[in-house]
Coordinates of C-alpha atoms in Angstrom, one line a residue:
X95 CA -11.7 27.4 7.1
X96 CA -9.7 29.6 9.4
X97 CA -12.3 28.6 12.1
X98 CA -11.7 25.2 11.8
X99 CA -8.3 25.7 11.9
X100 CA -8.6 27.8 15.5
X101 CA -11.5 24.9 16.8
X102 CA -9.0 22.1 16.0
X103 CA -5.6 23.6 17.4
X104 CA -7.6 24.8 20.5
X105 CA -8.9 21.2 20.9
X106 CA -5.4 19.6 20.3
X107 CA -3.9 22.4 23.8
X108 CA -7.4 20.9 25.7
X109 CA -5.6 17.5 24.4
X110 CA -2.3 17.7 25.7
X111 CA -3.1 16.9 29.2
X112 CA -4.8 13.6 28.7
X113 CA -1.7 12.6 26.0
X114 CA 1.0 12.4 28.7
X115 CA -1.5 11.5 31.1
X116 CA -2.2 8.0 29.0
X117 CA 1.8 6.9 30.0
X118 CA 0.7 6.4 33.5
X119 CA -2.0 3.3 32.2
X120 CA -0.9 -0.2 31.8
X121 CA -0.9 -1.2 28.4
X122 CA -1.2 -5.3 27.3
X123 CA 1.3 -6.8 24.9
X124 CA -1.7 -9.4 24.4
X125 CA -3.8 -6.6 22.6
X126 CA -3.0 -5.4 19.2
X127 CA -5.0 -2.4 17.2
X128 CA -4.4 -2.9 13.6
X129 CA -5.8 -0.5 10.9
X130 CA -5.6 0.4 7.3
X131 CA -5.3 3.3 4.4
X132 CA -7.2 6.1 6.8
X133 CA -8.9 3.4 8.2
X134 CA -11.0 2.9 4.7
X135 CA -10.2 -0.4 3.8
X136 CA -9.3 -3.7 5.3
X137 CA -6.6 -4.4 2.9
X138 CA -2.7 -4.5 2.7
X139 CA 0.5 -5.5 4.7
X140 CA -1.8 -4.9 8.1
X141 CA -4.9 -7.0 7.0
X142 CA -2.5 -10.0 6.0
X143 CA -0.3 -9.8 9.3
X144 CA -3.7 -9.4 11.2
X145 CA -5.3 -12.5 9.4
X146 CA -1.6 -14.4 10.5
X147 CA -1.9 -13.2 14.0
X148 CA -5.2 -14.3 14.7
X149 CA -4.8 -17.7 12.8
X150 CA -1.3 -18.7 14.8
X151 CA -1.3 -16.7 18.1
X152 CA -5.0 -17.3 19.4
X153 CA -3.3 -16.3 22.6
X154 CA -3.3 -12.6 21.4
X155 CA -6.1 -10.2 20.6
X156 CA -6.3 -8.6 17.8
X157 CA -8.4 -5.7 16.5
X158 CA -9.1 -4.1 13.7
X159 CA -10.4 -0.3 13.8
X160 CA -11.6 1.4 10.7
X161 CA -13.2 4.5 10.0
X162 CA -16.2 2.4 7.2
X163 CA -19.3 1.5 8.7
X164 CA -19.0 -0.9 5.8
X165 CA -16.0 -2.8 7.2
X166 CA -17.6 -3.4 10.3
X167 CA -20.3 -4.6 9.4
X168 CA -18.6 -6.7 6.9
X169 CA -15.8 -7.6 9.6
X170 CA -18.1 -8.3 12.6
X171 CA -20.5 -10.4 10.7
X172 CA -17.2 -13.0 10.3
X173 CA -17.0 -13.1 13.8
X174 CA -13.8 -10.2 13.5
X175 CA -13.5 -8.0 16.3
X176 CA -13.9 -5.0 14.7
X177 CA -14.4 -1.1 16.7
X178 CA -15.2 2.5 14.7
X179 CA -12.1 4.2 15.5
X180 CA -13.7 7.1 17.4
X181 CA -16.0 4.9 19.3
X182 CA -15.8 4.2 23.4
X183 CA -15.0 0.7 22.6
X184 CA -12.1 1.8 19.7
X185 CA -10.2 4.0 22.1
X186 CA -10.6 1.9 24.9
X187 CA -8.9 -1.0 23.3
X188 CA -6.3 2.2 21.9
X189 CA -5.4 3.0 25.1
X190 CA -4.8 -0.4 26.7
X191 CA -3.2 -1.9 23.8
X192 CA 1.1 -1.6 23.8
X193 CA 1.2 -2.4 20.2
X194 CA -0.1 -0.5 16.8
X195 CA 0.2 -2.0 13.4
X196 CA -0.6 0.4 10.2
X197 CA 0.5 0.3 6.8
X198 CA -0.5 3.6 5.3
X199 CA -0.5 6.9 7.6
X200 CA -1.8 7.3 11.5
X201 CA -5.2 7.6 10.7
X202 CA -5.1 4.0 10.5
X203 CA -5.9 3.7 14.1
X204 CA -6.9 6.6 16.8
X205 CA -3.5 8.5 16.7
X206 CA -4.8 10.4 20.2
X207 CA -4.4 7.4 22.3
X208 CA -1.4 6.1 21.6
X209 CA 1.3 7.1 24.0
X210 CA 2.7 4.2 26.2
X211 CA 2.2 2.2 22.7
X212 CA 4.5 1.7 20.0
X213 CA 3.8 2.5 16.3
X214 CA 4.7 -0.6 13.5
X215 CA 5.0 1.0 10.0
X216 CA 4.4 -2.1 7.4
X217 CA 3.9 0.7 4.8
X218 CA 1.9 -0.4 1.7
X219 CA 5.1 -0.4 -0.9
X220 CA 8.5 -0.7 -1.6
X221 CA 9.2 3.0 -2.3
X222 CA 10.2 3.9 -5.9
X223 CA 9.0 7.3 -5.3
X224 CA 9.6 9.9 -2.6
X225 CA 7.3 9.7 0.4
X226 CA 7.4 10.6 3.7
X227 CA 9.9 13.6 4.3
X228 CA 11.9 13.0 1.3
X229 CA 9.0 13.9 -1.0
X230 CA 9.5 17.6 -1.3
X231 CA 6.3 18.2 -3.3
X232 CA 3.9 17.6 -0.6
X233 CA 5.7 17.9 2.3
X234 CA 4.7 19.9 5.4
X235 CA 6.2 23.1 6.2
X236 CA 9.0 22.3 8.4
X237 CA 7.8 25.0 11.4
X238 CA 4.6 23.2 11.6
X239 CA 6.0 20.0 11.5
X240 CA 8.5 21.1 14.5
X241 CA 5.5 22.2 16.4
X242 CA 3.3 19.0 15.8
X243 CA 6.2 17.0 16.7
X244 CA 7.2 18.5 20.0
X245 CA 4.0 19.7 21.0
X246 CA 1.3 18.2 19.4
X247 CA 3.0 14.6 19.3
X248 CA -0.6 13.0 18.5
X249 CA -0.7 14.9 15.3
X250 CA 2.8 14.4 14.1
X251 CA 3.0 11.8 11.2
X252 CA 6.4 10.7 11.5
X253 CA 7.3 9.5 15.1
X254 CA 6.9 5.9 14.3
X255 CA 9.0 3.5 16.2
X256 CA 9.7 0.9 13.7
X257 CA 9.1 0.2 9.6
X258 CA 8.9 -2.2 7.7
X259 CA 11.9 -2.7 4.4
X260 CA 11.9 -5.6 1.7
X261 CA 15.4 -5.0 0.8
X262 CA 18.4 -3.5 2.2
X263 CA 18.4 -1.1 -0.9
X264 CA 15.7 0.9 0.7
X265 CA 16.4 0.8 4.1
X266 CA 18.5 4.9 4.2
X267 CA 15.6 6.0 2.1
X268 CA 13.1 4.5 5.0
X269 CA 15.2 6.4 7.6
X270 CA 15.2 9.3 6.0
X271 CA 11.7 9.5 4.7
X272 CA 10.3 8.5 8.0
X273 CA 13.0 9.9 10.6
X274 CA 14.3 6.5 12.2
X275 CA 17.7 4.7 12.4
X276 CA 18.6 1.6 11.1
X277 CA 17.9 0.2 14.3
X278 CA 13.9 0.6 13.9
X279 CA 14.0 -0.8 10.3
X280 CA 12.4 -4.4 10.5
X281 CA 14.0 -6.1 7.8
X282 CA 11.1 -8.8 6.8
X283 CA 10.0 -8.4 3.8
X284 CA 6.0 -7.3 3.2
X285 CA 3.4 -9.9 4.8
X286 CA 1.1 -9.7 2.2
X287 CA 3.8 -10.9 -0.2
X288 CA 3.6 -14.4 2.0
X289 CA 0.8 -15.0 -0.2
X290 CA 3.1 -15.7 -3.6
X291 CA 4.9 -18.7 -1.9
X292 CA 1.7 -20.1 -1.6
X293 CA -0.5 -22.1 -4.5
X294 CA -3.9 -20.3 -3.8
X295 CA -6.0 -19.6 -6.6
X296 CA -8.6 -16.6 -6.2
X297 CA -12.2 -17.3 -7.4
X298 CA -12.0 -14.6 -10.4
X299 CA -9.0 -15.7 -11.7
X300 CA -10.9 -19.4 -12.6
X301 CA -13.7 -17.5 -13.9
X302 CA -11.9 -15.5 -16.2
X303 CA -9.6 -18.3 -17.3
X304 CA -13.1 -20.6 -17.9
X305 CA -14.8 -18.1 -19.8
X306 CA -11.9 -16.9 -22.2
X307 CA -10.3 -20.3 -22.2
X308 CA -7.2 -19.6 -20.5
X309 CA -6.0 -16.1 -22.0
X310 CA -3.4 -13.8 -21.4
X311 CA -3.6 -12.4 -18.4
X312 CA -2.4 -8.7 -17.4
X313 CA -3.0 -6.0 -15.1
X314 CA -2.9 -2.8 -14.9
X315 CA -1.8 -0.3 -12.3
X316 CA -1.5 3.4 -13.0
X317 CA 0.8 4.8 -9.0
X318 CA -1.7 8.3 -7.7
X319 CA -1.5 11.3 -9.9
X320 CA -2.8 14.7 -8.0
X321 CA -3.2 15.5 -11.7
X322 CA -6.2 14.1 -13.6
X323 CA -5.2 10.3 -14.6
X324 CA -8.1 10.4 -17.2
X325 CA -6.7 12.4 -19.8
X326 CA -3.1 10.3 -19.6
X327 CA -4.4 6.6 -19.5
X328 CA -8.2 6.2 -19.5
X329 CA -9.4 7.7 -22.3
X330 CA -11.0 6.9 -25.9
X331 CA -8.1 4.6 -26.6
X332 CA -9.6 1.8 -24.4
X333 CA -12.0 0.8 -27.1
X334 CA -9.4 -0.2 -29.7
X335 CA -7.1 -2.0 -27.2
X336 CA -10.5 -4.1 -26.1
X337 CA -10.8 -4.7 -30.2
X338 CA -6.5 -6.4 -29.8
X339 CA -7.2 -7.5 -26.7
X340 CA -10.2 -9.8 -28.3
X341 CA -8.3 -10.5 -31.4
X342 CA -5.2 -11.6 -29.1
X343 CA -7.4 -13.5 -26.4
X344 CA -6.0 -11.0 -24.1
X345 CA -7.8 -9.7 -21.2
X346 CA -6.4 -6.6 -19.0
X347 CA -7.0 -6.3 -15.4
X348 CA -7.5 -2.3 -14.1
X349 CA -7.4 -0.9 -11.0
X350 CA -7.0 2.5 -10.3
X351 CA -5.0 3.7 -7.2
X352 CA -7.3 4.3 -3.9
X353 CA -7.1 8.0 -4.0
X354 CA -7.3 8.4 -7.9
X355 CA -11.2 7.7 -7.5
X356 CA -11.0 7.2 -11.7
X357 CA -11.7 4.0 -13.6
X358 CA -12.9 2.4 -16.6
X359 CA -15.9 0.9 -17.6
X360 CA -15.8 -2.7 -18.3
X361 CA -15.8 -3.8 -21.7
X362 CA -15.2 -7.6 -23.3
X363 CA -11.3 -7.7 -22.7
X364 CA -11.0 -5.0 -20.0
X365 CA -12.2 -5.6 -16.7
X366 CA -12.2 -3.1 -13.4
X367 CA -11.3 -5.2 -10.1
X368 CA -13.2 -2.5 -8.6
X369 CA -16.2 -3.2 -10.1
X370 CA -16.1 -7.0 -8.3
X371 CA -16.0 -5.8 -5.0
X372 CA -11.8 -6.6 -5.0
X373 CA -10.4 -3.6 -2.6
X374 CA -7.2 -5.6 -1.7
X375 CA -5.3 -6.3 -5.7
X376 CA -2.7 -8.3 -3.8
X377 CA -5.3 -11.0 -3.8
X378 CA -4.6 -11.5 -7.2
X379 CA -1.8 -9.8 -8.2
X380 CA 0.6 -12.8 -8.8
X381 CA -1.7 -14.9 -10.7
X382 CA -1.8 -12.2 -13.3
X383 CA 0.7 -12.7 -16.6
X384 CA 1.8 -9.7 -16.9
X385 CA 2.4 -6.5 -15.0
X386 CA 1.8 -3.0 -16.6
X387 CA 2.7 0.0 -14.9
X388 CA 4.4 3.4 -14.3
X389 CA 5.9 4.0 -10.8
X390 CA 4.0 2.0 -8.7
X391 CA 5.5 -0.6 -5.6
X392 CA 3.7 -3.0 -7.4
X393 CA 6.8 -3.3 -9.8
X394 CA 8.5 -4.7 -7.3
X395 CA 6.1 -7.1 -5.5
X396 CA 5.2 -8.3 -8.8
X397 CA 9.3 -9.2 -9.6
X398 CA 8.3 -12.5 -6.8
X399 CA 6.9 -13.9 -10.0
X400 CA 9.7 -13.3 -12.4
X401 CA 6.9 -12.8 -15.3
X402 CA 7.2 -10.4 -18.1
X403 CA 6.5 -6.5 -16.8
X404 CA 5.9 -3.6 -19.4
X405 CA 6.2 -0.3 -18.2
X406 CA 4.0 2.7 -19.1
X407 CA 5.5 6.1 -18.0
X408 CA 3.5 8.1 -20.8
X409 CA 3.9 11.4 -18.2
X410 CA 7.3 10.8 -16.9
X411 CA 8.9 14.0 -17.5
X412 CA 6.1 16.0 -16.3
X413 CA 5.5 13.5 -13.1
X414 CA 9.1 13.6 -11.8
X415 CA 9.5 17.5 -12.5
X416 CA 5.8 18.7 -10.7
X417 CA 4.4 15.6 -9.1
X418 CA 7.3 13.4 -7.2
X419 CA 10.7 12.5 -7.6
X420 CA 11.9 9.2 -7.6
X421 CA 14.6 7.7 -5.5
X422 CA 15.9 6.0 -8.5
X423 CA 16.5 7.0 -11.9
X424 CA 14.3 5.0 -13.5
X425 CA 16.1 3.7 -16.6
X426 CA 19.0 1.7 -14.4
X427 CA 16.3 0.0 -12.2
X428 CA 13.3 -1.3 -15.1
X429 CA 13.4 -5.0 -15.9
X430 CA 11.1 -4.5 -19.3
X431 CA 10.2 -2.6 -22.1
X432 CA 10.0 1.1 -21.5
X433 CA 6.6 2.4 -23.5
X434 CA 5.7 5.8 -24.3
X435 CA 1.7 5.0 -25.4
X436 CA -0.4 2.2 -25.6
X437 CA 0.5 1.8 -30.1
X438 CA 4.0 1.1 -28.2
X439 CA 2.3 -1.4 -25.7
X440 CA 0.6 -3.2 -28.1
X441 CA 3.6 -3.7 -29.9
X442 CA 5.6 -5.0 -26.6
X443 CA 2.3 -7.7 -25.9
X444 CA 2.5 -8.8 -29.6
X445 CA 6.3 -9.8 -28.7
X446 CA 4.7 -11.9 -25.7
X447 CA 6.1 -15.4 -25.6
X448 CA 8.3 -15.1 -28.7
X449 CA 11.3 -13.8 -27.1
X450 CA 12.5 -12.4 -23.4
X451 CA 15.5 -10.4 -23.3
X452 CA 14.3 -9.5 -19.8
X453 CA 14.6 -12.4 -17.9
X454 CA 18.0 -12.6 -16.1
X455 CA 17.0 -8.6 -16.0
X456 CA 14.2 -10.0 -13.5
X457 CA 16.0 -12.5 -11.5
X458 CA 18.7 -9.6 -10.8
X459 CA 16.1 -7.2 -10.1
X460 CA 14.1 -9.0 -7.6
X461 CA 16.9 -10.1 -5.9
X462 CA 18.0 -6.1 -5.3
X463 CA 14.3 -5.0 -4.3
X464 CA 13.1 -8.1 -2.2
X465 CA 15.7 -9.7 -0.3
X466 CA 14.4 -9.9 2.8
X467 CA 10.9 -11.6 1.0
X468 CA 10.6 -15.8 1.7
X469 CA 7.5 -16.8 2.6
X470 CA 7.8 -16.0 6.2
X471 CA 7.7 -12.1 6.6
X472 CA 4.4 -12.3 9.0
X473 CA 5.9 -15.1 11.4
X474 CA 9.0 -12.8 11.5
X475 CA 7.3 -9.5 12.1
X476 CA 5.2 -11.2 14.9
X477 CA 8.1 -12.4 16.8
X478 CA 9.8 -9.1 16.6
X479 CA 6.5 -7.3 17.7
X480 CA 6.7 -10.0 20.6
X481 CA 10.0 -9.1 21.7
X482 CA 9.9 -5.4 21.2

């Protein structure tokens, strides 16, 4: 390990050099390098903005680099322009191109060829948590980061030049998280929440409301845990929820976060998006009933809808105290039934469409998290990226 350590640090001094040498090469305003979670999937507030780009400014180029053999294959048989991000065509493109669109960290694109450029943050949700340099449980050691950011610039995470806010509510927490001013906050609202203005119905939705005649539908989304999420949502339990779900013509979407790697088999009533091949869950995210979750951003991109949410924070003593903090405390900023196990969810879907004392509880709520949301975040963003 200690090897590695010395290889990679003695590559990044060779590296220097070349880094401030790239500010003397013209870069295009015509060529923009997208990427996405580590460059792993083609997903998220980058793949929607890329997919707008390309469809409304055929004047522009746009380019998707990913890390996935599997994406470009996938991406190049549609006729995308698609580059492995190490590749001589990938950091090419990287080092003629002025503008960089990511939504999860810099490994989206090729980090090392960069400088001239300018870095767009779309980030992947509204934060309930603390990420970036407010999350004091994972965190870099504040020496290092010095040294990355003044002398290894390439490797630094936070030296973005503008992000990406939903709400005005989160815009100091974006500064401080991610070291900007207010001035480098776009304030647009997420692109891939364009999608819920639209009437666009995905082909697994019809198939599930065929085939269980129009049921009830929810979905479920655990946020990361670097603690095993097996042992506090998918567990034995799973087979008597399938037995109410069934009873109750209920079925419940799952999809575990990206970097849980955890999931459920699929029984009658319970069915795992990942098991369809669905790596983007905005796809169908607002054509789901209801929302169940913990501390996800999807809380917040599913309060577009203004349909029933049911919260599930089974661990959230233990998850705020060794796991991360939230920026909220999470009793004032809930618009549903707080549950502490699935007896107590089962109880809150029973009261489904009998009664809503959460309603006006929504409406407020979604206009606090997602003012900045109407439809048109990815025409906005474009025209700032234009003009920047």
């Amino acid at each position: 390990m200690k090897f590695k350590i010395i290889v990679k640090y003695f590559f990044n001094l060779f590296f220097v050099p070349i880094w401030y040498l790239q500010k003397i090469i013209p870069r295009s305003k015509k060529v923009l390098i997208f990427g996405g979670w580590s460059g792993l999937k083609y997903a998220d507030n980058s793949k929607y903005l890329f997919e707008y780009i390309k469809s409304e400014n055929k004047e522009l180029r746009c380019i998707w680099l990913t890390r996935n053999k599997k994406i470009l294959k996938k991406l190049n048989h549609l006729n995308i322009e698609c580059y492995l991000i190490n590749s001589f065509r990938g950091i090419w493109f990287s080092l003629i191109s002025k503008n960089f669109i990511i939504c999860s960290t810099k490994k989206d694109i090729n980090s090392y060829f960069t400088n001239g450029g300018k870095i767009y943050q779309l980030w992947h949700g509204a934060p309930m948590k603390k990420i970036g340099l407010d999350d004091n449980f994972t965190k870099s050691n504040s020496i290092l980061n010095i040294i990355k950011k003044f002398v290894f610039p390439f490797t630094y995470e936070y030296n973005y030049n503008f992000t990406l806010s939903t709400s005005e509510i989160f815009n100091d927490y974006l500064c401080s998280a991610f070291d900007l001013n207010q001035n480098q906050i776009m304030k647009f609202g997420y692109p891939r929440n364009d999608q819920y203005f639209k009437n666009k119905k995905h082909a697994l939705v019809e198939k599930i409301d065929k085939n269980y005649n129009n049921p009830l539908k929810l979905i479920f989304l655990p946020t990361y845990r670097k603690y095993s999420i097996n042992k506090i949502f998918f567990n034995e339990e799973f087979y008597t929820l399938n037995k109410f779900f069934k009873k109750n013509n209920v079925v419940l979407f799952t999809k575990t976060h990206f970097e849980n790697n955890s999931s459920t088999k699929n029984y009658s009533n319970i069915i795992n998006l990942d098991n369809f091949n669905i790596l983007d869950l905005n796809e169908v995210l607002f054509e789901m009933d209801v929302l169940l979750t913990d501390f996800s951003g999807a809380y917040f991109d599913f309060l577009l809808t203004e349909k029933p949410i049911i919260f599930t924070p089974f661990d959230l003593t233990k998850y705020v105290n060794y796991e991360r903090e939230l920026y909220f405390k999470y009793d004032d900023i809930v618009a549903g039934p707080i549950t502490k196990n699935w007896n107590e969810v089962k109880e809150q879907i029973s009261k489904l469409g009998k009664s809503d004392m959460f309603k006006n509880s929504r409406k407020l709520m979604n206009h606090k998290f997602n003012s900045y949301n109407n439809g048109n975040s990815s025409k906005h963003i474009c025209e700032f990226i234009l003009k920047s």
